[in-house]
Structures are given as structure tokens and as C-alpha cells.
CSV table of C-alpha atoms in Angstrom, one decimal:
chain,number,residue,atom,x,y,z
G,15,UNK,CA,-23.4,10.9,-10.4
G,16,UNK,CA,-22.8,14.1,-12.1
G,17,UNK,CA,-24.3,17.6,-10.8
G,18,UNK,CA,-24.0,20.4,-13.3
G,19,UNK,CA,-22.9,23.4,-11.7
G,20,UNK,CA,-22.6,25.6,-15.1
G,21,UNK,CA,-26.1,27.3,-14.4
G,22,UNK,CA,-24.8,27.9,-10.8
G,23,UNK,CA,-22.0,29.5,-12.1
G,24,UNK,CA,-23.4,31.7,-14.5
G,25,UNK,CA,-25.7,33.1,-12.4
G,26,UNK,CA,-28.8,31.6,-14.3
G,27,UNK,CA,-29.9,29.9,-11.2
G,28,UNK,CA,-29.1,31.1,-7.4
G,29,UNK,CA,-29.0,27.3,-5.8
G,30,UNK,CA,-29.0,23.6,-6.7
G,31,UNK,CA,-31.3,21.8,-5.0
G,32,UNK,CA,-29.8,18.2,-4.3
G,33,UNK,CA,-32.5,16.9,-1.9
G,34,UNK,CA,-32.8,13.3,-2.8
G,35,UNK,CA,-32.1,9.6,-1.9
G,36,UNK,CA,-28.9,8.4,-3.1
G,37,UNK,CA,-27.5,4.7,-3.0
G,38,UNK,CA,-23.7,4.4,-3.2
G,39,UNK,CA,-22.4,1.8,-5.4
G,40,UNK,CA,-20.1,-1.2,-3.7
G,41,UNK,CA,-17.2,0.1,-5.3
G,42,UNK,CA,-16.9,3.2,-2.8
G,43,UNK,CA,-16.8,0.9,0.4
G,44,UNK,CA,-15.8,-2.4,-0.8
G,45,UNK,CA,-12.2,-2.1,0.9
G,46,UNK,CA,-13.6,-0.9,4.2
G,47,UNK,CA,-15.6,-2.3,7.0
G,48,UNK,CA,-19.2,-1.3,5.3
G,49,UNK,CA,-20.9,-4.2,4.1
G,50,UNK,CA,-24.0,-2.1,2.6
G,51,UNK,CA,-24.8,1.6,2.3
G,52,UNK,CA,-27.9,2.3,0.7
G,53,UNK,CA,-30.7,5.0,0.8
G,54,UNK,CA,-28.5,7.8,2.0
G,55,UNK,CA,-31.3,10.8,2.6
G,56,UNK,CA,-29.6,14.1,1.4
G,57,UNK,CA,-31.2,17.4,2.3
G,58,UNK,CA,-29.5,20.7,1.1
G,59,UNK,CA,-28.4,22.6,-1.5
G,60,UNK,CA,-25.4,24.1,-3.5
G,61,UNK,CA,-24.8,27.9,-3.5
G,62,UNK,CA,-22.6,30.5,-4.6
G,63,UNK,CA,-20.9,32.4,-1.7
G,64,UNK,CA,-17.9,35.0,-1.2
G,65,UNK,CA,-14.5,33.5,-1.7
G,66,UNK,CA,-12.3,32.8,1.5
G,67,UNK,CA,-9.5,33.3,-0.8
G,68,UNK,CA,-8.0,36.0,-2.5
G,69,UNK,CA,-8.0,34.7,-6.2
G,70,UNK,CA,-11.7,34.0,-6.8
G,71,UNK,CA,-14.2,36.4,-6.3
G,72,UNK,CA,-16.9,33.8,-5.3
G,73,UNK,CA,-16.9,29.9,-4.4
G,74,UNK,CA,-19.2,26.8,-4.4
G,75,UNK,CA,-20.7,26.1,-1.2
G,76,UNK,CA,-22.7,23.3,-0.1
G,77,UNK,CA,-25.2,23.0,3.0
G,78,UNK,CA,-27.0,19.7,3.7
G,79,UNK,CA,-28.0,17.2,6.0
G,80,UNK,CA,-27.1,13.4,5.3
G,81,UNK,CA,-28.7,10.6,7.2
G,82,UNK,CA,-28.9,6.8,6.5
G,83,UNK,CA,-27.8,3.6,7.5
G,84,UNK,CA,-24.8,1.7,6.9
G,85,UNK,CA,-24.6,-2.3,7.6
G,86,UNK,CA,-21.2,-3.1,9.6
G,87,UNK,CA,-20.0,-6.0,11.0
G,88,UNK,CA,-20.5,-6.2,14.7
G,89,UNK,CA,-17.1,-5.9,16.3
G,90,UNK,CA,-18.1,-8.7,19.1
G,91,UNK,CA,-20.5,-11.1,17.4
G,92,UNK,CA,-19.1,-10.4,13.7
G,93,UNK,CA,-22.9,-10.3,12.7
G,94,UNK,CA,-24.0,-7.7,10.3
G,95,UNK,CA,-25.6,-5.0,12.2
G,96,UNK,CA,-27.3,-1.6,11.4
G,97,UNK,CA,-25.6,1.6,12.1
G,98,UNK,CA,-27.6,4.8,11.7
G,99,UNK,CA,-25.4,7.8,10.9
G,100,UNK,CA,-25.9,11.4,10.4
G,101,UNK,CA,-23.8,14.4,9.2
G,102,UNK,CA,-24.1,18.0,8.6
G,103,UNK,CA,-21.8,19.8,6.4
G,104,UNK,CA,-22.1,23.8,5.5
G,105,UNK,CA,-18.5,24.5,3.8
G,106,UNK,CA,-16.8,25.2,0.7
G,107,UNK,CA,-17.0,22.8,-1.7
G,108,UNK,CA,-13.8,20.8,-2.1
G,109,UNK,CA,-12.5,20.8,-5.3
G,110,UNK,CA,-11.3,17.2,-5.3
G,111,UNK,CA,-15.1,16.4,-5.5
G,112,UNK,CA,-15.5,18.1,-8.9
G,113,UNK,CA,-14.7,16.5,-12.2
G,114,UNK,CA,-14.1,19.7,-13.7
G,115,UNK,CA,-15.1,23.3,-12.8
G,116,UNK,CA,-18.6,22.7,-13.7
G,117,UNK,CA,-19.0,19.0,-12.9
G,118,UNK,CA,-19.9,18.2,-9.2
G,119,UNK,CA,-19.4,14.2,-8.6
G,120,UNK,CA,-22.0,14.0,-5.7
G,121,UNK,CA,-21.3,10.3,-5.0
G,122,UNK,CA,-17.7,11.5,-4.2
G,123,UNK,CA,-18.8,14.0,-2.0
G,124,UNK,CA,-21.2,12.0,-0.1
G,125,UNK,CA,-18.6,9.3,0.4
G,126,UNK,CA,-16.0,11.9,1.6
G,127,UNK,CA,-18.5,12.8,4.4
G,128,UNK,CA,-20.0,9.2,5.2
G,129,UNK,CA,-16.2,7.7,5.4
G,130,UNK,CA,-15.6,9.8,8.4
G,131,UNK,CA,-18.6,8.3,10.1
G,132,UNK,CA,-17.6,4.8,10.2
G,133,UNK,CA,-17.1,3.6,13.5
G,134,UNK,CA,-13.9,2.0,14.6
G,135,UNK,CA,-15.9,-0.2,16.8
G,136,UNK,CA,-19.5,-0.9,17.3
G,137,UNK,CA,-21.4,-3.7,18.6
G,138,UNK,CA,-25.1,-4.5,19.6
G,139,UNK,CA,-23.9,-7.4,21.9
G,140,UNK,CA,-25.2,-7.0,25.5
G,141,UNK,CA,-25.0,-10.4,27.0
G,142,UNK,CA,-21.7,-11.8,26.5
G,143,UNK,CA,-22.3,-15.0,28.2
G,144,UNK,CA,-22.7,-16.7,24.8
G,145,UNK,CA,-19.1,-15.7,24.1
G,146,UNK,CA,-16.9,-18.6,25.5
G,147,UNK,CA,-14.9,-21.7,24.8
G,148,UNK,CA,-12.4,-24.1,26.3
G,149,UNK,CA,-10.5,-22.0,29.3
G,150,UNK,CA,-11.9,-18.9,27.7
G,151,UNK,CA,-14.8,-16.5,28.0
G,152,UNK,CA,-15.4,-12.4,27.0
G,153,UNK,CA,-15.8,-10.5,30.0
G,154,UNK,CA,-16.9,-7.0,30.1
G,155,UNK,CA,-14.3,-4.4,30.9
G,156,UNK,CA,-15.5,-3.4,34.5
G,157,UNK,CA,-15.6,-7.3,35.1
G,158,UNK,CA,-12.0,-7.4,34.5
G,159,UNK,CA,-9.9,-8.4,37.8
G,160,UNK,CA,-6.5,-9.8,38.2
G,161,UNK,CA,-7.3,-12.9,40.6
G,162,UNK,CA,-6.8,-15.3,38.0
G,163,UNK,CA,-4.1,-13.6,36.2
G,164,UNK,CA,-1.1,-16.2,35.9
G,165,UNK,CA,1.2,-13.5,35.8
G,166,UNK,CA,-0.3,-12.0,39.1
G,167,UNK,CA,3.0,-13.1,41.1
G,168,UNK,CA,5.1,-11.6,38.7
G,169,UNK,CA,3.2,-8.4,39.0
G,170,UNK,CA,4.1,-8.5,42.7
G,171,UNK,CA,7.7,-8.8,42.2
G,172,UNK,CA,7.6,-5.5,39.9
G,173,UNK,CA,5.4,-3.7,42.3
G,174,UNK,CA,8.0,-4.9,45.2
G,175,UNK,CA,11.2,-3.7,43.0
O,12,UNK,CA,40.3,21.0,-49.4
O,13,UNK,CA,39.9,17.8,-47.2
O,14,UNK,CA,38.7,20.0,-44.2
O,15,UNK,CA,36.4,21.8,-46.8
O,16,UNK,CA,34.8,18.5,-47.7
O,17,UNK,CA,34.7,17.4,-44.0
O,18,UNK,CA,32.9,20.7,-43.2
O,19,UNK,CA,30.3,20.3,-46.0
O,20,UNK,CA,29.7,16.8,-45.0
O,21,UNK,CA,29.1,17.6,-41.3
O,22,UNK,CA,26.9,20.3,-42.5
O,23,UNK,CA,24.9,17.8,-44.6
O,24,UNK,CA,24.3,15.5,-41.7
O,25,UNK,CA,23.3,18.2,-39.2
O,26,UNK,CA,20.6,19.7,-41.9
O,27,UNK,CA,19.3,15.8,-42.1
O,28,UNK,CA,19.3,15.5,-38.5
O,29,UNK,CA,17.4,19.0,-37.9
O,30,UNK,CA,15.0,18.2,-40.8
O,31,UNK,CA,14.2,14.5,-38.9
O,32,UNK,CA,13.8,16.4,-36.0
O,33,UNK,CA,11.3,19.2,-37.1
O,34,UNK,CA,9.4,16.4,-39.0
O,35,UNK,CA,8.8,14.2,-35.9
O,36,UNK,CA,8.0,17.3,-33.8
O,37,UNK,CA,5.3,18.3,-36.4
O,38,UNK,CA,3.9,15.1,-37.0
O,39,UNK,CA,3.5,14.4,-33.3
O,40,UNK,CA,2.1,17.5,-32.3
O,41,UNK,CA,-0.6,17.2,-35.1
O,42,UNK,CA,-1.4,13.8,-33.9
O,43,UNK,CA,-1.8,14.6,-30.3
O,44,UNK,CA,-4.1,17.8,-31.1
O,45,UNK,CA,-6.2,15.9,-32.8
O,46,UNK,CA,-6.5,12.9,-30.5
O,47,UNK,CA,-7.6,15.3,-27.8
O,48,UNK,CA,-9.8,17.4,-29.7
O,49,UNK,CA,-11.8,14.9,-31.4
O,50,UNK,CA,-12.4,13.1,-27.7
O,51,UNK,CA,-14.8,16.3,-26.5
O,52,UNK,CA,-16.7,17.0,-29.9
O,53,UNK,CA,-18.3,14.9,-32.1
O,54,UNK,CA,-19.3,16.3,-35.5
O,55,UNK,CA,-22.0,15.1,-38.0
O,56,UNK,CA,-23.3,17.1,-40.9
O,57,UNK,CA,-25.8,17.1,-43.7
O,58,UNK,CA,-25.8,19.5,-46.6
O,59,UNK,CA,-28.2,21.8,-44.7
O,60,UNK,CA,-27.1,21.2,-41.0
O,61,UNK,CA,-24.0,21.2,-39.0
O,62,UNK,CA,-24.5,19.2,-35.4
O,63,UNK,CA,-21.9,19.2,-32.9
O,64,UNK,CA,-22.4,16.7,-29.7
O,65,UNK,CA,-20.2,18.5,-27.2
O,66,UNK,CA,-19.7,15.3,-24.7
O,67,UNK,CA,-17.3,12.3,-25.0
O,68,UNK,CA,-20.3,10.2,-25.4
O,69,UNK,CA,-21.9,11.8,-28.6
O,70,UNK,CA,-25.2,11.0,-29.5
O,71,UNK,CA,-25.4,8.3,-26.8
O,72,UNK,CA,-27.9,8.7,-24.0
O,73,UNK,CA,-27.2,5.7,-21.4
O,74,UNK,CA,-28.5,4.8,-18.1
O,75,UNK,CA,-26.3,1.8,-16.9
O,76,UNK,CA,-27.2,2.1,-12.9
O,77,UNK,CA,-30.5,3.2,-11.4
O,78,UNK,CA,-30.4,6.1,-9.3
O,79,UNK,CA,-33.8,7.4,-9.0
O,80,UNK,CA,-33.9,11.5,-8.7
O,81,UNK,CA,-36.4,14.0,-8.2
O,82,UNK,CA,-37.3,16.2,-11.2
O,83,UNK,CA,-35.2,19.1,-9.7
O,84,UNK,CA,-32.3,17.0,-9.1
O,85,UNK,CA,-32.6,15.5,-12.5
O,86,UNK,CA,-32.6,19.1,-13.8
O,87,UNK,CA,-29.4,19.7,-12.2
O,88,UNK,CA,-27.6,16.5,-13.5
O,89,UNK,CA,-24.9,16.6,-16.2
O,90,UNK,CA,-26.9,17.1,-19.6
O,91,UNK,CA,-25.6,16.3,-23.2
O,92,UNK,CA,-25.3,19.6,-25.1
O,93,UNK,CA,-25.8,19.9,-28.8
O,94,UNK,CA,-25.1,22.4,-30.9
O,95,UNK,CA,-27.2,22.6,-34.4
O,96,UNK,CA,-26.1,25.2,-37.0
O,97,UNK,CA,-28.1,25.7,-40.3
O,98,UNK,CA,-25.6,26.0,-42.9
O,99,UNK,CA,-28.2,27.3,-45.6
O,100,UNK,CA,-29.6,30.9,-46.3
O,101,UNK,CA,-32.9,29.6,-46.0
O,102,UNK,CA,-35.0,28.1,-43.5
O,103,UNK,CA,-34.6,24.3,-42.5
O,104,UNK,CA,-37.4,22.5,-40.3
O,105,UNK,CA,-36.1,19.9,-38.4
O,106,UNK,CA,-36.7,17.5,-35.3
O,107,UNK,CA,-34.9,16.2,-32.4
O,108,UNK,CA,-35.7,12.8,-31.4
O,109,UNK,CA,-34.9,10.3,-28.6
O,110,UNK,CA,-34.9,6.9,-30.0
O,111,UNK,CA,-33.7,3.5,-28.6
O,112,UNK,CA,-30.1,2.5,-29.5
O,113,UNK,CA,-30.9,-1.3,-30.3
O,114,UNK,CA,-27.7,-2.1,-31.7
O,115,UNK,CA,-26.1,-1.6,-28.4
O,116,UNK,CA,-29.0,-2.8,-26.4
O,117,UNK,CA,-28.4,-6.1,-28.3
O,118,UNK,CA,-24.5,-5.8,-27.9
O,119,UNK,CA,-24.9,-5.7,-24.0
O,120,UNK,CA,-27.8,-8.1,-23.9
O,121,UNK,CA,-30.2,-5.9,-22.0
O,122,UNK,CA,-33.3,-7.8,-22.6
O,123,UNK,CA,-35.4,-8.3,-19.2
O,124,UNK,CA,-33.3,-5.7,-17.5
O,125,UNK,CA,-34.3,-2.7,-19.8
O,126,UNK,CA,-36.1,0.1,-17.7
O,127,UNK,CA,-39.5,0.7,-18.8
O,128,UNK,CA,-39.8,4.1,-20.7
O,129,UNK,CA,-42.7,5.5,-18.7
O,130,UNK,CA,-39.9,5.5,-15.6
O,131,UNK,CA,-37.6,7.6,-17.6
O,132,UNK,CA,-38.0,11.4,-17.7
O,133,UNK,CA,-36.1,13.7,-20.4
O,134,UNK,CA,-35.9,17.2,-20.5
O,135,UNK,CA,-34.7,19.5,-23.2
O,136,UNK,CA,-33.3,23.0,-22.8
O,137,UNK,CA,-32.8,25.6,-25.7
O,138,UNK,CA,-30.5,28.3,-25.0
O,139,UNK,CA,-32.8,31.2,-23.4
O,140,UNK,CA,-35.9,29.0,-23.3
O,141,UNK,CA,-37.5,27.5,-20.2
O,142,UNK,CA,-36.7,23.6,-19.7
O,143,UNK,CA,-39.3,21.2,-20.9
O,144,UNK,CA,-39.5,18.0,-18.8
O,145,UNK,CA,-41.1,14.8,-20.5
O,146,UNK,CA,-41.8,11.3,-20.0
O,147,UNK,CA,-40.0,9.2,-22.5
O,148,UNK,CA,-43.0,6.9,-23.1
O,149,UNK,CA,-45.1,10.3,-23.8
O,150,UNK,CA,-42.8,11.2,-26.8
O,151,UNK,CA,-44.7,10.6,-30.1
O,152,UNK,CA,-42.3,8.6,-32.2
O,153,UNK,CA,-39.4,9.7,-29.8
O,154,UNK,CA,-39.9,13.6,-30.7
O,155,UNK,CA,-38.7,15.9,-28.3
O,156,UNK,CA,-38.5,19.1,-30.1
O,157,UNK,CA,-39.7,20.1,-33.3
O,158,UNK,CA,-38.6,23.5,-34.6
O,159,UNK,CA,-37.4,25.9,-37.4
O,160,UNK,CA,-33.9,27.1,-37.7
O,161,UNK,CA,-33.5,30.3,-39.6
O,162,UNK,CA,-31.0,31.1,-42.2
O,163,UNK,CA,-27.7,30.4,-40.8
O,164,UNK,CA,-28.9,30.4,-37.7
O,165,UNK,CA,-26.9,28.1,-34.3
O,166,UNK,CA,-29.0,27.0,-31.6
O,167,UNK,CA,-27.6,25.3,-28.5
O,168,UNK,CA,-29.8,22.6,-26.4
O,169,UNK,CA,-29.2,20.6,-23.4
O,170,UNK,CA,-30.4,17.0,-23.2
O,171,UNK,CA,-30.7,15.4,-19.6
O,172,UNK,CA,-31.9,12.1,-19.0
O,173,UNK,CA,-33.0,10.4,-15.5
O,174,UNK,CA,-35.0,7.7,-13.7
O,175,UNK,CA,-37.8,9.4,-11.8
O,176,UNK,CA,-38.0,8.9,-8.2
O,177,UNK,CA,-41.2,7.1,-7.9
O,178,UNK,CA,-39.8,4.1,-10.0
O,179,UNK,CA,-40.6,0.5,-8.6
O,180,UNK,CA,-37.0,-0.5,-9.6
O,181,UNK,CA,-34.9,-0.6,-6.6
O,182,UNK,CA,-32.2,2.0,-6.2
O,183,UNK,CA,-28.5,0.8,-7.3
O,184,UNK,CA,-30.1,-2.0,-9.5
O,185,UNK,CA,-28.1,-2.5,-12.8
O,186,UNK,CA,-31.1,-1.9,-15.1
O,187,UNK,CA,-30.2,-0.1,-18.4
O,188,UNK,CA,-31.2,2.3,-20.9
O,189,UNK,CA,-29.7,3.1,-23.9
O,190,UNK,CA,-30.9,5.7,-26.4
O,191,UNK,CA,-29.6,8.0,-29.1
O,192,UNK,CA,-30.1,11.5,-29.8
O,193,UNK,CA,-31.2,11.9,-33.5
O,194,UNK,CA,-31.6,15.4,-35.4
O,195,UNK,CA,-33.8,14.7,-38.5
O,196,UNK,CA,-34.6,17.0,-41.3
O,197,UNK,CA,-38.2,17.5,-41.7
O,198,UNK,CA,-40.1,16.4,-45.5
O,199,UNK,CA,-37.0,14.2,-45.3
O,200,UNK,CA,-36.6,10.7,-43.4
O,201,UNK,CA,-32.7,11.5,-43.1
O,202,UNK,CA,-31.5,11.2,-39.8
O,203,UNK,CA,-28.6,13.4,-39.5
O,204,UNK,CA,-27.3,11.3,-36.5
């Protein structure tokens, strides 16, 4: 969705309210681990502020809080699970989120900030006893011992050397 | 004599080559310029009014995915700009209307997935005036503005369209609305577009 920044740039309005609930289309996250991303609550505004570089006098800034829930795959059970996220942004509006000088693609901006919140691993599984098979079982890291390790003798030799 | 003839032949050959190069350059520059300039602005004219739509989509107003917006965000969304110029040295009355683009609705088979008109908001901003917001269903005969252009006057308008955030339709659903901006001169039934 495009936000028109021309009234802000002309000084007609001091800020643009972007508080709304947005839903990103699947094209944004189809190649990531996110299965669904909807009802993203955004509370904030776009405003003009002093430029940090010497080329322009003013720049566009955005101050907002983004909250929502993404559905991702559980790292252990591979079931879809909800992962709540929250991000705050108060900085210069990056040019790559703009279609042109006066047009902001709000979805592109949201996605660029939400993608940073996708966890590398996330699980809601607490009971690992269900995950076992013929000759293997899933254990927690603190349960890990070397007593049944077939390579333990080899490790001893290494230590002796 | 032989060298003189050879020189003359070479000169003619060079002139022909330069001529061809110049022709190709002028021809391609002309076509490239008009290809780009025409994508941005679409003009419609009658004897009395000149209408220029400044967006690539021209007179078409489309919603192809539901993103319910509060009115304040809807009013900040990208608008459709129009410039209407009165060509006459006398006043002209005209109306700006939002009508259904029935041809496009049929082409895209939107039956059953059309956004109800009462859930669509439209706004119009005339330069130097306050923005007016309406429910699409509240517009009588689709008229969003009825006004008078003074002699040789030029007016700029921005029209925005969005789905109100109180809609019952799920966000992201593929319900459609296809509309058209028409400028109709009063006392005639002629839509300039």
C-alpha cells in the first residue's frame, strides 16, 4: 500500500498518522520460514526532521511500534506455531522503501523490519519423550552424556595423545 | 580524374550514411520520448474541458486486495490526481462522478467478490480546499463533486479510495472493486470520460 508523502513534503501537514492494522501479502514471506503473517498492528507516524547529511535540509523520519503474531514452523515438532513479535523503529525512512520521492510503500517498510524478527529456531515443545524411534531419541542438551557414545574409546585415545 | 571521381563517390557515400544515422536517431528519440511521456499522463478532452489524469491508471480506480484503513491513513494513501481545464471564455458547469467499471468487472469475473459499496470510502480534495470524505454508497448517482469552472480556469483534484476499517471482509482477501472517474458536463449527458 502506498502512502502519499507529498503533503508532508510541502509542509501542508506536520505528520502522517500510520496507525492501522496491516496484512502483508504472501509474496513477501513465501520464501522464508513464515507460514502466515497477518493483523500487524502499527502505531506511529511519519514526520519531517533535520537531515543527517549535508545534501538535504530535511529528511523523512518514521516513529512506530510494530506488533503482531507470525505463524512459523516449530523447530522440533514441525507443527505451525504462533510466534509473537514486537519491534520499535524511530529513524530515517530508508529510500529503498520509497517508490519515488513522494510515495512510501508501507508494506515494504513493515516487511524489512519484521524479517529481522524471524527467529532462527523456535519451539514450544516441552516434552521431548514423544520424539523417539528405533535406536534414537531426542534429548535435551543438559541430558547429553558421553556414556553411550560409540566414539568414547576413540576420544580417550585422543586425550592420552 | 580517377581520384576526383573516387573522392566524389566517397563523399556521397558518407553523406548517405550520416543521413541514415541522423534519421534513425531522430526517429528513435521521438518514439522513446512519447512512449515515456504517455505512460504518466492520460488526456481526455471535449470542446470545453481538458481533463488530464496524472497516474498511469488514468481514470480507473481499483481495489484488488482488502487492506482496511482508518480514515486518517486512507486520506494519506496514494491518490489519483486530475487536472480539469476550462477551454472556454465562459463558465462551464461539471460534475465529477465515481461509477462502476462494469466492463472490467465482467472481464475479471468479479461477481460474488465485489466489495460492498457501503464499505468503500472515497475522498476528494480540491487544491486549497478541505478534503471531503464520503461512503461510496451515499453518493447520489455517483456524483462526488458538482462545481463550476470559471473561464479558462484550471483546477486540480486528488481522489482517494479505500476500504473502511470497520469492514466485515477479512484483511488480505481478494475482493475487488473497479470504478471509473467520470467528468460530466452539466446540461449534457456527455461524459468527457
